[in-house]
Amino acid sequence: KAGVTQTPRYLIKTRGQQVTLSCSPISGHRSVSWYQQTPGQGLQFLFEYFSETQRNKGNFPGRFSGRQFSNSRSEMNVSTLELGDSALYLCASRSSGRTDTQYFGPGTRLTVL
Amino acid sequence: AQSVSQHNHHVILSEAASLELGCNYSYGGTVNLFWYVQYPGQHLQLLLKYFSGDPLVKGIKGFEAEFIKSKFSFNLRKPSVQWSDTAEYFCAVIPYNAGNMLTFGGGTRLMVKP
């Protein structure tokens, strides 16, 4: 089985712009979660989608949003980028079982100038 | 809100030394517990997980962890480390019925000297 894939792998944007990141989960996985990883704040949960519905949301401003499509692929969007949004954005997928493992993708490295 | 503390930010060991990485969490209810590892340039990978049953959990690559409910701890151990264990290790918690919302500790960078 192919793993979780994320595109693009690297992005450079300037302040005020918006960005869309994409995640394709492992085939058959219906749950997709997003995390932000920074040196200062570590790994922080952004949101989780299951069957196209947002199931949980972390403590991030409304500039961060996401969605999930019927094929379980997910996108996250950040509007009005700030310097502090520079981070590695990780996507994880899991099948529907409660004890199943979350598998992480390689991440998208976003740099905001 | 729950939080996870990892006591050691950086650990340096020689090959064959024993390893124990501390992890404590703050949450009063039932939790699911995880250790993830991030090797240089690679994805986060699951080392082991605890959901219920035997509190001593064995994972991949010779790692194990012990859940001590009374101490809110889930320490990671390995009896003899190898150079290839050099990586960053993350402890994480999901409260029961919180979906997939992992709360991570700050991570511990382990360097193993050959």
Tab-separated table of C-alpha atoms in Angstrom:
chain	number	residue	atom	x	y	z
A	1	LYS	CA	0.000	0.000	0.000
A	2	ALA	CA	1.194	3.494	-0.762
A	3	GLY	CA	1.695	5.719	2.252
A	4	VAL	CA	0.242	9.111	3.018
A	5	THR	CA	1.269	11.590	0.361
A	6	GLN	CA	1.402	15.349	0.709
A	7	THR	CA	1.814	17.966	-1.952
A	8	PRO	CA	3.652	20.150	-2.437
A	9	ARG	CA	6.640	19.173	-0.327
A	10	TYR	CA	8.005	22.710	-0.152
A	11	LEU	CA	6.379	26.104	-0.486
A	12	ILE	CA	7.589	29.658	-0.190
A	13	LYS	CA	5.007	32.397	0.210
A	14	THR	CA	4.959	36.002	1.319
A	15	ARG	CA	2.987	37.575	4.127
A	16	GLY	CA	-0.646	38.203	3.295
A	17	GLN	CA	-0.890	35.476	0.687
A	18	GLN	CA	-2.925	32.338	1.079
A	19	VAL	CA	-1.871	28.727	0.601
A	20	THR	CA	-3.543	25.370	0.040
A	21	LEU	CA	-1.896	22.115	1.040
A	22	SER	CA	-3.070	18.700	-0.078
A	23	CYS	CA	-3.059	15.291	1.562
A	24	SER	CA	-3.930	11.905	0.077
A	25	PRO	CA	-4.496	9.293	2.782
A	26	ILE	CA	-3.672	5.636	2.620
A	27	SER	CA	-6.212	3.799	0.500
A	28	GLY	CA	-9.210	2.817	2.611
A	29	HIS	CA	-8.474	5.294	5.389
A	30	ARG	CA	-11.366	7.629	6.102
A	31	SER	CA	-9.866	9.777	8.849
A	32	VAL	CA	-7.396	12.556	8.090
A	33	SER	CA	-5.772	14.798	10.677
A	34	TRP	CA	-3.498	17.800	10.254
A	35	TYR	CA	-0.685	18.934	12.547
A	36	GLN	CA	1.693	21.875	12.600
A	37	GLN	CA	5.302	21.297	13.652
A	38	THR	CA	7.531	24.216	14.638
A	39	PRO	CA	10.750	24.381	16.674
A	40	GLY	CA	9.105	26.621	19.257
A	41	GLN	CA	5.664	25.068	19.696
A	42	GLY	CA	6.392	21.483	18.709
A	43	LEU	CA	3.655	19.349	17.206
A	44	GLN	CA	0.186	20.837	17.487
A	45	PHE	CA	-3.123	19.424	16.316
A	46	LEU	CA	-4.951	21.516	13.740
A	47	PHE	CA	-8.068	19.537	12.793
A	48	GLU	CA	-9.446	16.116	11.977
A	49	TYR	CA	-11.837	15.067	9.250
A	50	PHE	CA	-13.819	11.877	9.016
A	51	SER	CA	-16.172	11.111	6.148
A	52	GLU	CA	-16.047	14.737	4.962
A	53	THR	CA	-16.996	16.128	8.393
A	54	GLN	CA	-14.720	18.030	10.728
A	55	ARG	CA	-14.668	16.010	13.908
A	56	ASN	CA	-12.194	17.940	16.044
A	57	LYS	CA	-10.452	21.289	15.826
A	58	GLY	CA	-7.373	22.522	17.607
A	59	ASN	CA	-6.668	25.939	19.015
A	60	PHE	CA	-5.780	27.803	15.841
A	61	PRO	CA	-7.245	30.999	14.398
A	62	GLY	CA	-9.949	30.950	11.771
A	63	ARG	CA	-7.335	31.652	9.071
A	64	PHE	CA	-6.656	27.931	9.192
A	65	SER	CA	-9.343	25.850	7.550
A	66	GLY	CA	-9.692	22.496	5.918
A	67	ARG	CA	-11.961	20.164	4.097
A	68	GLN	CA	-12.213	16.549	3.063
A	69	PHE	CA	-13.532	15.197	-0.176
A	70	SER	CA	-15.617	12.096	-0.814
A	71	ASN	CA	-12.476	10.135	-1.782
A	72	SER	CA	-11.006	11.013	1.659
A	73	ARG	CA	-8.394	13.335	0.201
A	74	SER	CA	-8.034	16.455	2.312
A	75	GLU	CA	-6.869	20.007	1.858
A	76	MET	CA	-5.965	22.647	4.361
A	77	ASN	CA	-5.938	26.336	3.631
A	78	VAL	CA	-4.201	29.169	5.414
A	79	SER	CA	-5.297	32.666	4.498
A	80	THR	CA	-3.520	35.944	5.158
A	81	LEU	CA	-0.219	34.258	5.909
A	82	GLU	CA	1.928	35.497	8.781
A	83	LEU	CA	5.624	34.917	9.399
A	84	GLY	CA	4.702	32.657	12.321
A	85	ASP	CA	2.892	30.278	10.004
A	86	SER	CA	6.245	29.025	8.743
A	87	ALA	CA	6.232	25.379	9.762
A	88	LEU	CA	6.142	21.774	8.683
A	89	TYR	CA	2.515	20.767	8.141
A	90	LEU	CA	1.890	17.081	8.666
A	91	CYS	CA	-1.055	15.026	7.585
A	92	ALA	CA	-1.972	11.704	9.171
A	93	SER	CA	-4.511	9.126	8.132
A	94	ARG	CA	-6.190	6.309	9.964
A	95	SER	CA	-8.789	3.726	9.138
A	96	SER	CA	-12.013	3.730	11.116
A	97	GLY	CA	-11.055	1.449	13.997
A	98	ARG	CA	-10.497	3.180	17.327
A	99	THR	CA	-7.267	1.308	18.035
A	100	ASP	CA	-5.865	1.708	14.559
A	101	THR	CA	-2.606	3.536	14.032
A	102	GLN	CA	-2.289	7.033	12.597
A	103	TYR	CA	0.182	7.047	9.736
A	104	PHE	CA	1.963	10.301	9.004
A	105	GLY	CA	2.981	11.758	5.680
A	106	PRO	CA	6.322	13.459	4.955
A	107	GLY	CA	4.878	16.920	5.467
A	108	THR	CA	4.814	20.180	3.553
A	109	ARG	CA	7.491	22.668	4.544
A	110	LEU	CA	5.949	26.155	4.345
A	111	THR	CA	8.180	29.207	4.534
A	112	VAL	CA	6.559	32.618	4.824
A	113	LEU	CA	8.761	35.589	3.930
B	1	ALA	CA	-6.943	20.627	28.360
B	2	GLN	CA	-4.560	17.728	28.493
B	3	SER	CA	-0.806	18.218	28.261
B	4	VAL	CA	2.202	15.956	27.851
B	5	SER	CA	5.633	16.552	29.380
B	6	GLN	CA	8.856	14.978	28.267
B	7	HIS	CA	11.514	15.627	30.850
B	8	ASN	CA	14.639	15.295	28.745
B	9	HIS	CA	15.028	17.529	25.715
B	10	HIS	CA	18.408	16.139	24.689
B	11	VAL	CA	19.989	12.811	25.574
B	12	ILE	CA	23.420	11.597	24.500
B	13	LEU	CA	24.333	7.953	24.991
B	14	SER	CA	27.022	5.584	23.861
B	15	GLU	CA	26.101	2.455	21.947
B	16	ALA	CA	24.957	-0.420	24.172
B	17	ALA	CA	23.855	1.944	26.941
B	18	SER	CA	20.345	1.587	28.310
B	19	LEU	CA	17.721	4.172	27.517
B	20	GLU	CA	14.784	5.514	29.464
B	21	LEU	CA	12.835	8.538	28.278
B	22	GLY	CA	10.288	10.029	30.619
B	23	CYS	CA	6.747	11.021	29.687
B	24	ASN	CA	4.024	12.342	31.948
B	25	TYR	CA	0.567	13.486	30.959
B	26	SER	CA	-2.106	15.492	32.672
B	27	TYR	CA	-5.599	14.159	32.099
B	28	GLY	CA	-7.871	12.604	34.661
B	29	GLY	CA	-9.780	10.223	32.422
B	30	THR	CA	-8.957	7.234	30.281
B	31	VAL	CA	-6.272	7.864	27.715
B	32	ASN	CA	-4.602	6.119	24.826
B	33	LEU	CA	-0.822	6.524	24.809
B	34	PHE	CA	1.755	6.515	22.038
B	35	TRP	CA	5.427	6.897	21.344
B	36	TYR	CA	6.432	8.130	17.897
B	37	VAL	CA	9.922	8.435	16.450
B	38	GLN	CA	11.219	10.784	13.782
B	39	TYR	CA	14.513	9.652	12.244
B	40	PRO	CA	16.520	12.349	10.470
B	41	GLY	CA	14.808	13.204	7.189
B	42	GLN	CA	12.027	10.671	7.671
B	43	HIS	CA	8.321	10.600	8.549
B	44	LEU	CA	6.962	10.286	12.044
B	45	GLN	CA	6.596	6.571	12.742
B	46	LEU	CA	4.761	4.761	15.499
B	47	LEU	CA	7.028	2.907	17.942
B	48	LEU	CA	4.321	1.541	20.199
B	49	LYS	CA	0.876	2.248	21.577
B	50	TYR	CA	-1.181	1.463	24.645
B	51	PHE	CA	-4.955	1.236	24.657
B	52	SER	CA	-5.748	-1.245	27.404
B	53	GLY	CA	-4.592	-4.485	29.001
B	54	ASP	CA	-1.007	-5.248	29.964
B	55	PRO	CA	0.619	-1.954	30.972
B	56	LEU	CA	3.987	-3.129	29.644
B	57	VAL	CA	3.859	-2.603	25.904
B	58	LYS	CA	6.414	-3.874	23.424
B	59	GLY	CA	7.039	-2.028	20.189
B	60	ILE	CA	9.280	-2.185	17.192
B	61	LYS	CA	13.090	-2.242	17.221
B	62	GLY	CA	13.318	-3.534	20.793
B	63	PHE	CA	11.533	-0.601	22.431
B	64	GLU	CA	9.055	-1.006	25.259
B	65	ALA	CA	7.039	1.325	27.460
B	66	GLU	CA	5.303	0.955	30.789
B	67	PHE	CA	2.035	2.681	31.613
B	68	ILE	CA	1.815	3.579	35.304
B	69	LYS	CA	-1.660	4.984	35.816
B	70	SER	CA	-1.027	6.210	39.361
B	71	LYS	CA	1.911	8.294	38.150
B	72	PHE	CA	0.311	9.416	34.856
B	73	SER	CA	3.469	8.169	33.184
B	74	PHE	CA	4.368	6.251	30.046
B	75	ASN	CA	8.154	5.963	29.973
B	76	LEU	CA	9.982	4.545	26.980
B	77	ARG	CA	12.833	2.071	27.466
B	78	LYS	CA	15.382	0.154	25.470
B	79	PRO	CA	17.991	-2.055	27.141
B	80	SER	CA	20.769	-1.437	24.613
B	81	VAL	CA	20.726	1.425	22.113
B	82	GLN	CA	22.345	1.446	18.699
B	83	TRP	CA	23.722	4.278	16.598
B	84	SER	CA	20.682	3.848	14.331
B	85	ASP	CA	18.405	4.856	17.231
B	86	THR	CA	19.570	8.453	16.836
B	87	ALA	CA	16.300	10.317	16.310
B	88	GLU	CA	13.709	12.516	17.970
B	89	TYR	CA	11.155	10.733	20.149
B	90	PHE	CA	7.676	12.018	20.885
B	91	CYS	CA	5.230	10.886	23.512
B	92	ALA	CA	1.558	11.514	22.686
B	93	VAL	CA	-1.866	11.113	24.250
B	94	ILE	CA	-5.425	10.844	22.985
B	95	PRO	CA	-8.159	11.046	25.616
B	96	TYR	CA	-10.693	8.295	25.197
B	97	ASN	CA	-13.372	9.302	22.702
B	98	ALA	CA	-11.365	12.295	21.433
B	99	GLY	CA	-11.149	10.947	17.933
B	100	ASN	CA	-7.666	11.262	16.496
B	101	MET	CA	-6.611	14.400	18.325
B	102	LEU	CA	-3.067	13.571	19.410
B	103	THR	CA	-1.487	15.840	22.019
B	104	PHE	CA	2.289	15.581	21.735
B	105	GLY	CA	5.044	16.196	24.202
B	106	GLY	CA	7.876	18.508	23.259
B	107	GLY	CA	10.096	15.687	22.047
B	108	THR	CA	13.451	14.278	23.117
B	109	ARG	CA	16.424	14.358	20.773
B	110	LEU	CA	18.520	11.234	21.257
B	111	MET	CA	22.045	11.044	19.934
B	112	VAL	CA	23.826	7.706	20.143
B	113	LYS	CA	27.590	7.852	19.789
B	114	PRO	CA	29.178	4.917	17.965
